[in-house]
Coordinates of C-alpha atoms in Angstrom, one line a residue:
X1 CA -25.3 -24.4 9.6
X2 CA -24.5 -27.6 7.6
X3 CA -27.5 -27.1 5.3
X4 CA -26.7 -23.4 4.9
X5 CA -23.1 -24.3 3.9
X6 CA -24.4 -26.9 1.4
X7 CA -26.7 -24.4 -0.4
X8 CA -23.9 -21.9 -0.5
X9 CA -21.7 -24.4 -2.3
X10 CA -24.4 -25.3 -4.7
X11 CA -25.1 -21.7 -5.6
X12 CA -21.5 -20.6 -5.9
X13 CA -20.2 -20.5 -9.5
X14 CA -16.8 -22.2 -8.8
X15 CA -14.9 -23.4 -11.9
X16 CA -15.1 -27.2 -12.0
X17 CA -11.9 -27.7 -14.1
X18 CA -9.4 -25.4 -15.7
X19 CA -8.0 -27.3 -18.6
X20 CA -11.2 -27.1 -20.7
X21 CA -11.9 -23.5 -19.9
X22 CA -10.6 -21.7 -23.0
X23 CA -9.3 -22.7 -26.4
X24 CA -5.9 -21.9 -27.7
X25 CA -6.9 -18.8 -29.8
X26 CA -8.8 -17.1 -27.0
X27 CA -5.9 -17.7 -24.6
X28 CA -3.4 -16.2 -27.0
X29 CA -5.7 -13.2 -27.6
X30 CA -6.2 -12.7 -23.8
X31 CA -2.5 -13.0 -22.9
X32 CA -1.6 -10.5 -25.7
X33 CA -4.4 -8.0 -24.7
X34 CA -3.8 -8.2 -20.9
X35 CA 0.0 -8.2 -21.3
X36 CA -0.3 -4.8 -23.1
X37 CA -2.3 -3.6 -20.1
X38 CA 0.4 -4.8 -17.7
X39 CA 3.3 -3.2 -19.7
X40 CA 1.5 0.2 -20.2
X41 CA 0.7 0.3 -16.4
X42 CA 4.3 -0.3 -15.5
X43 CA 5.9 1.9 -18.1
X44 CA 3.5 4.8 -17.8
X45 CA 3.7 5.0 -14.0
X46 CA 7.5 4.5 -14.0
X47 CA 7.8 7.5 -16.4
X48 CA 5.8 9.6 -13.9
X49 CA 8.0 8.5 -10.9
X50 CA 11.2 9.2 -13.0
X51 CA 9.9 12.6 -14.2
X52 CA 9.2 13.9 -10.7
X53 CA 12.4 12.4 -9.2
X54 CA 14.6 13.8 -12.0
X55 CA 13.2 17.2 -12.8
X56 CA 13.3 19.7 -9.9
X57 CA 10.6 21.8 -11.6
X58 CA 8.1 19.0 -11.1
X59 CA 8.7 18.7 -7.3
X60 CA 5.7 20.3 -5.7
X61 CA 3.3 19.1 -2.9
X62 CA 0.7 17.9 -5.4
X63 CA 3.3 16.1 -7.5
X64 CA 4.6 14.2 -4.4
X65 CA 1.1 12.7 -4.2
X66 CA 1.1 12.0 -7.9
X67 CA 4.5 10.3 -7.5
X68 CA 3.4 8.1 -4.6
X69 CA 0.2 7.3 -6.6
X70 CA 2.4 6.3 -9.5
X71 CA 4.5 4.0 -7.2
X72 CA 1.3 2.3 -6.1
X73 CA 0.0 1.9 -9.6
X74 CA 3.4 0.7 -10.9
X75 CA 3.4 -2.0 -8.2
X76 CA -0.1 -3.1 -9.2
X77 CA 1.3 -3.6 -12.7
X78 CA 4.4 -5.5 -11.4
X79 CA 3.1 -7.6 -8.5
X80 CA -0.6 -8.0 -9.0
X81 CA -1.6 -7.9 -12.6
X82 CA 0.7 -10.6 -14.0
X83 CA -0.7 -13.3 -11.6
X84 CA -4.2 -12.1 -12.1
X85 CA -3.7 -12.4 -15.8
X86 CA -2.6 -16.0 -15.5
X87 CA -5.6 -16.7 -13.2
X88 CA -8.0 -15.1 -15.7
X89 CA -6.7 -16.9 -18.7
X90 CA -6.0 -20.3 -17.3
X91 CA -8.9 -20.4 -14.8
X92 CA -6.5 -22.1 -12.4
X93 CA -4.2 -21.0 -9.7
X94 CA -0.7 -22.6 -9.9
X95 CA 1.0 -20.8 -7.0
X96 CA -0.3 -22.4 -3.9
X97 CA -2.7 -21.3 -1.1
X98 CA -0.3 -19.1 0.8
X99 CA 0.7 -17.1 -2.3
X100 CA -3.0 -16.8 -3.2
X101 CA -3.5 -15.0 0.2
X102 CA -0.4 -12.8 -0.4
X103 CA -1.6 -11.9 -3.9
X104 CA -5.1 -11.0 -2.6
X105 CA -3.6 -8.9 0.2
X106 CA -1.3 -7.0 -2.3
X107 CA -4.2 -6.6 -4.7
X108 CA -6.5 -5.0 -2.0
X109 CA -3.7 -3.0 -0.5
X110 CA -2.3 -1.5 -3.7
X111 CA -5.6 -0.7 -5.4
X112 CA -6.8 0.9 -2.1
X113 CA -3.6 2.9 -1.8
X114 CA -4.1 4.1 -5.4
X115 CA -7.7 5.2 -4.6
X116 CA -6.6 7.0 -1.4
X117 CA -4.0 8.9 -3.3
X118 CA -6.6 10.1 -5.8
X119 CA -8.7 11.5 -3.0
X120 CA -5.6 13.2 -1.4
X121 CA -4.9 14.9 -4.8
X122 CA -8.5 16.1 -4.9
X123 CA -8.1 17.4 -1.3
X124 CA -4.8 19.1 -2.3
X125 CA -6.5 20.8 -5.3
X126 CA -9.4 21.9 -3.2
X127 CA -7.0 24.0 -1.0
X128 CA -5.0 25.2 -4.0
X129 CA -8.1 26.5 -5.8
X130 CA -10.6 27.4 -3.0
X131 CA -8.2 28.5 -0.2
X132 CA -5.0 29.6 -2.0
X133 CA -3.9 31.8 0.9
X134 CA -3.7 29.0 3.4
X135 CA -2.5 26.4 0.8
X136 CA 1.2 26.5 1.7
X137 CA 0.3 26.3 5.4
X138 CA -2.1 23.4 5.0
X139 CA 0.1 21.5 2.5
X140 CA 3.4 21.8 4.3
X141 CA 6.1 19.2 3.5
X142 CA 5.3 17.5 6.9
X143 CA 1.5 17.4 6.2
X144 CA 2.1 16.0 2.7
X145 CA 4.4 13.3 4.2
X146 CA 1.8 12.4 6.8
X147 CA -1.0 12.1 4.2
X148 CA 1.2 9.9 2.0
X149 CA 1.9 7.7 5.0
X150 CA -1.8 7.4 5.7
X151 CA -2.4 6.5 2.0
X152 CA -0.1 3.4 2.5
X153 CA -0.8 2.4 6.2
X154 CA -4.6 2.2 6.2
X155 CA -4.7 0.1 3.0
X156 CA -2.1 -2.2 4.6
X157 CA -4.2 -2.6 7.7
X158 CA -7.4 -3.4 5.9
X159 CA -5.7 -6.0 3.6
X160 CA -2.8 -7.9 5.1
X161 CA -4.2 -8.3 8.6
X162 CA -7.7 -9.7 7.8
X163 CA -6.7 -11.7 4.7
X164 CA -3.6 -13.4 6.1
X165 CA -5.6 -14.3 9.3
X166 CA -8.6 -15.5 7.3
X167 CA -10.9 -12.9 9.0
X168 CA -12.3 -11.8 5.7
X169 CA -13.9 -15.2 5.1
X170 CA -15.5 -15.6 8.5
X171 CA -19.1 -17.0 8.0
X172 CA -18.5 -17.6 4.3
X173 CA -18.8 -21.4 4.7
X174 CA -17.6 -22.3 1.2
X175 CA -14.8 -24.8 0.5
X176 CA -12.7 -23.4 -2.4
X177 CA -10.8 -26.0 -4.4
X178 CA -7.0 -26.0 -4.0
X179 CA -6.2 -25.0 -7.6
X180 CA -8.6 -22.0 -7.4
X181 CA -7.7 -18.5 -6.0
X182 CA -11.0 -16.7 -5.4
X183 CA -11.4 -13.7 -3.2
X184 CA -14.6 -14.5 -1.4
X185 CA -15.4 -12.2 1.6
X186 CA -18.0 -12.2 4.4
X187 CA -20.8 -9.6 4.4
X188 CA -19.2 -7.6 7.2
X189 CA -15.8 -7.5 5.6
X190 CA -17.3 -6.7 2.2
X191 CA -19.2 -3.6 3.5
X192 CA -16.4 -2.4 5.8
X193 CA -13.5 -2.8 3.3
X194 CA -15.5 -1.4 0.3
X195 CA -16.6 1.6 2.3
X196 CA -13.0 2.4 3.4
X197 CA -11.4 1.5 0.1
X198 CA -13.8 3.1 -2.3
X199 CA -17.0 4.8 -1.0
X200 CA -15.4 7.1 1.6
X201 CA -12.6 8.3 -0.8
X202 CA -15.2 8.8 -3.5
X203 CA -17.3 11.0 -1.2
X204 CA -14.1 13.0 -0.4
X205 CA -13.3 13.4 -4.1
X206 CA -16.9 14.4 -5.0
X207 CA -17.2 17.0 -2.3
X208 CA -13.7 18.4 -3.1
X209 CA -14.5 18.5 -6.8
X210 CA -18.0 20.1 -6.3
X211 CA -16.3 22.9 -4.3
X212 CA -13.6 23.3 -6.9
X213 CA -16.3 23.4 -9.7
X214 CA -18.2 26.1 -7.8
X215 CA -15.0 28.2 -7.3
X216 CA -14.1 27.8 -11.0
X217 CA -17.6 29.0 -12.0
X218 CA -17.2 32.0 -9.7
X219 CA -13.8 32.7 -11.1
X220 CA -15.1 32.5 -14.7
X221 CA -17.7 35.2 -13.9
X222 CA -14.9 37.4 -12.4
X223 CA -12.9 36.8 -15.6
X224 CA -15.7 37.9 -17.9
X225 CA -16.5 40.9 -15.7
X226 CA -12.8 41.9 -15.8
X227 CA -12.7 41.4 -19.6
X228 CA -15.7 43.7 -20.2
X229 CA -14.1 46.3 -17.8
X230 CA -10.8 46.2 -19.7
X231 CA -12.7 46.4 -23.0
X232 CA -14.4 49.7 -21.9
X233 CA -10.9 51.1 -21.1
X234 CA -11.4 51.2 -17.4
X235 CA -8.8 48.5 -16.6
X236 CA -5.5 50.0 -15.3
X237 CA -2.4 47.9 -14.5
X238 CA -3.4 45.4 -17.2
X239 CA -0.3 43.2 -17.0
X240 CA -1.2 42.4 -13.4
X241 CA -4.8 41.7 -14.3
X242 CA -3.7 39.6 -17.3
X243 CA -1.6 37.5 -15.0
X244 CA -4.5 37.1 -12.6
X245 CA -6.8 36.2 -15.4
X246 CA -4.4 33.5 -16.7
X247 CA -4.1 32.0 -13.2
X248 CA -7.9 31.8 -12.9
X249 CA -8.3 30.3 -16.4
X250 CA -5.6 27.7 -15.5
X251 CA -7.5 26.8 -12.3
X252 CA -10.7 26.6 -14.3
X253 CA -9.2 24.1 -16.6
X254 CA -7.8 22.3 -13.6
X255 CA -11.4 21.8 -12.3
X256 CA -12.4 20.4 -15.7
X257 CA -9.5 18.0 -15.8
X258 CA -10.3 16.9 -12.2
X259 CA -13.8 16.2 -13.4
X260 CA -12.5 13.9 -16.2
X261 CA -10.3 12.1 -13.7
X262 CA -13.2 11.7 -11.2
X263 CA -15.4 10.3 -14.0
X264 CA -12.9 7.8 -15.1
X265 CA -12.2 6.7 -11.5
X266 CA -15.9 6.1 -10.8
X267 CA -16.7 4.4 -14.1
X268 CA -13.8 1.9 -13.7
X269 CA -14.0 1.1 -10.0
X270 CA -17.8 1.4 -9.2
X271 CA -18.8 -1.9 -10.8
X272 CA -16.2 -3.9 -8.9
X273 CA -17.0 -2.4 -5.4
X274 CA -20.7 -2.6 -6.0
X275 CA -20.5 -6.3 -6.9
X276 CA -18.1 -6.8 -3.9
X277 CA -20.9 -5.7 -1.6
X278 CA -23.8 -7.4 -3.5
X279 CA -22.2 -10.8 -4.0
X280 CA -22.1 -12.0 -0.3
X281 CA -25.9 -11.1 -0.1
X282 CA -26.7 -13.2 -3.2
X283 CA -25.0 -16.3 -1.9
X284 CA -21.9 -15.7 -4.0
X285 CA -23.8 -16.5 -7.2
X286 CA -21.8 -14.1 -9.5
X287 CA -20.2 -15.7 -12.5
X288 CA -16.3 -15.8 -12.4
X289 CA -16.2 -14.1 -15.8
X290 CA -18.1 -11.1 -14.5
X291 CA -15.7 -10.8 -11.5
X292 CA -12.8 -10.9 -13.9
X293 CA -14.2 -8.2 -16.2
X294 CA -15.0 -5.9 -13.3
X295 CA -11.6 -6.5 -11.6
X296 CA -9.7 -5.8 -14.9
X297 CA -11.7 -2.6 -15.3
X298 CA -10.3 -1.5 -11.9
X299 CA -6.8 -2.4 -12.9
X300 CA -7.2 -0.3 -16.1
X301 CA -7.7 2.7 -13.8
X302 CA -4.1 2.2 -12.6
X303 CA -2.8 2.2 -16.2
X304 CA -4.8 5.3 -17.1
X305 CA -3.7 7.4 -14.2
X306 CA -0.3 8.4 -15.6
X307 CA -1.9 9.3 -18.9
X308 CA -4.6 11.4 -17.3
X309 CA -2.2 13.2 -15.0
X310 CA 0.6 13.4 -17.6
X311 CA -1.3 14.2 -20.8
X312 CA -3.3 17.1 -19.1
X313 CA -0.1 18.7 -17.9
X314 CA 2.2 20.4 -20.4
X315 CA 5.2 20.2 -18.0
X316 CA 4.7 16.4 -17.6
X317 CA 4.3 16.0 -21.3
X318 CA 7.6 17.7 -21.9
X319 CA 9.3 15.7 -19.2
X320 CA 8.0 12.4 -20.7
X321 CA 9.2 13.3 -24.1
X322 CA 12.6 14.3 -22.7
X323 CA 12.9 11.0 -20.8
X324 CA 11.8 8.9 -23.7
X325 CA 14.3 10.7 -25.9
X326 CA 16.9 10.2 -23.2
X327 CA 18.1 13.7 -23.6
X328 CA 19.4 14.1 -20.1
X329 CA 22.0 16.8 -20.5
X330 CA 21.4 20.5 -19.5
X331 CA 17.7 20.2 -19.3
X332 CA 15.4 22.9 -18.1
X333 CA 11.7 22.0 -18.7
X334 CA 11.0 25.7 -19.3
X335 CA 10.2 28.7 -17.2
X336 CA 6.5 28.3 -16.8
X337 CA 7.0 24.8 -15.5
X338 CA 8.9 26.0 -12.4
X339 CA 5.7 26.0 -10.3
X340 CA 3.6 23.5 -12.2
X341 CA -0.1 23.4 -11.3
X342 CA -0.9 19.7 -11.8
X343 CA -4.3 19.2 -13.6
X344 CA -3.9 22.2 -15.9
X345 CA -3.8 21.9 -19.6

């Protein structure tokens, strides 16, 4: 065991000293660039929370998931990213061993909660598009509240418990210097935590999205059949058909938007979680700078979520503009936003 530990320590790329890590110019550049990321994460997500809390028209089952997602992402920006930024730029950890554990726990918990919410939104959209008749039954207020609770409780269980009790580093056998806060995990924890936090939610999202995509294609065929029928003058009760066609078009766009959100989610989180599993099997030989880049890619997902959900939804866009303009008096977003279908252009 002693020899094994020794080789581990030799292979691991631990920073030897912090003061010589970066010159002044690169530090100023990094602080500026990463601070912009922190500010946009906090402001963007705060706007989403405020919009849904303030405007009755935006309060729907889907948007409660979006609101809870925005709370998780906003907390990533407030509680996790500023300390990660100092660690990335300085190469040192100035806040002590206990706070390092607390920071790692919050990091794992909030990023996992964010990912869980994304899969709940995909699940919610699946019922809205593929089983609209049972949607209100399946997504009752109690069911939504229960799913939101699950999105917070499971991440808490896989983060705070193991990390605060040092279970995540069992069998790691590496002595980390006091002024370094590195999140090294054992092979068992790496596989289990990454599966729960990323790979399982990703599978849920991919399956839901694939089914929505198939339903959207089917609906597109129905639309073109209906349009040719109307063109040949057969279509009676055209206002009802037009309404139906608009609904189907909207849901088709919803599927497209969901695809963009899925793509962004996978591109930004896949590198980190893949490395998280691979690293313990390569004797923790990954360079610190690669960890930093992959971790910040994941954080960027939290800052992009409000823009992805907000920009693709006209009701959210309008709410954002009204809030930014602080025009709080006698507001009605507009009639078509009364029952907003999130993920529609």
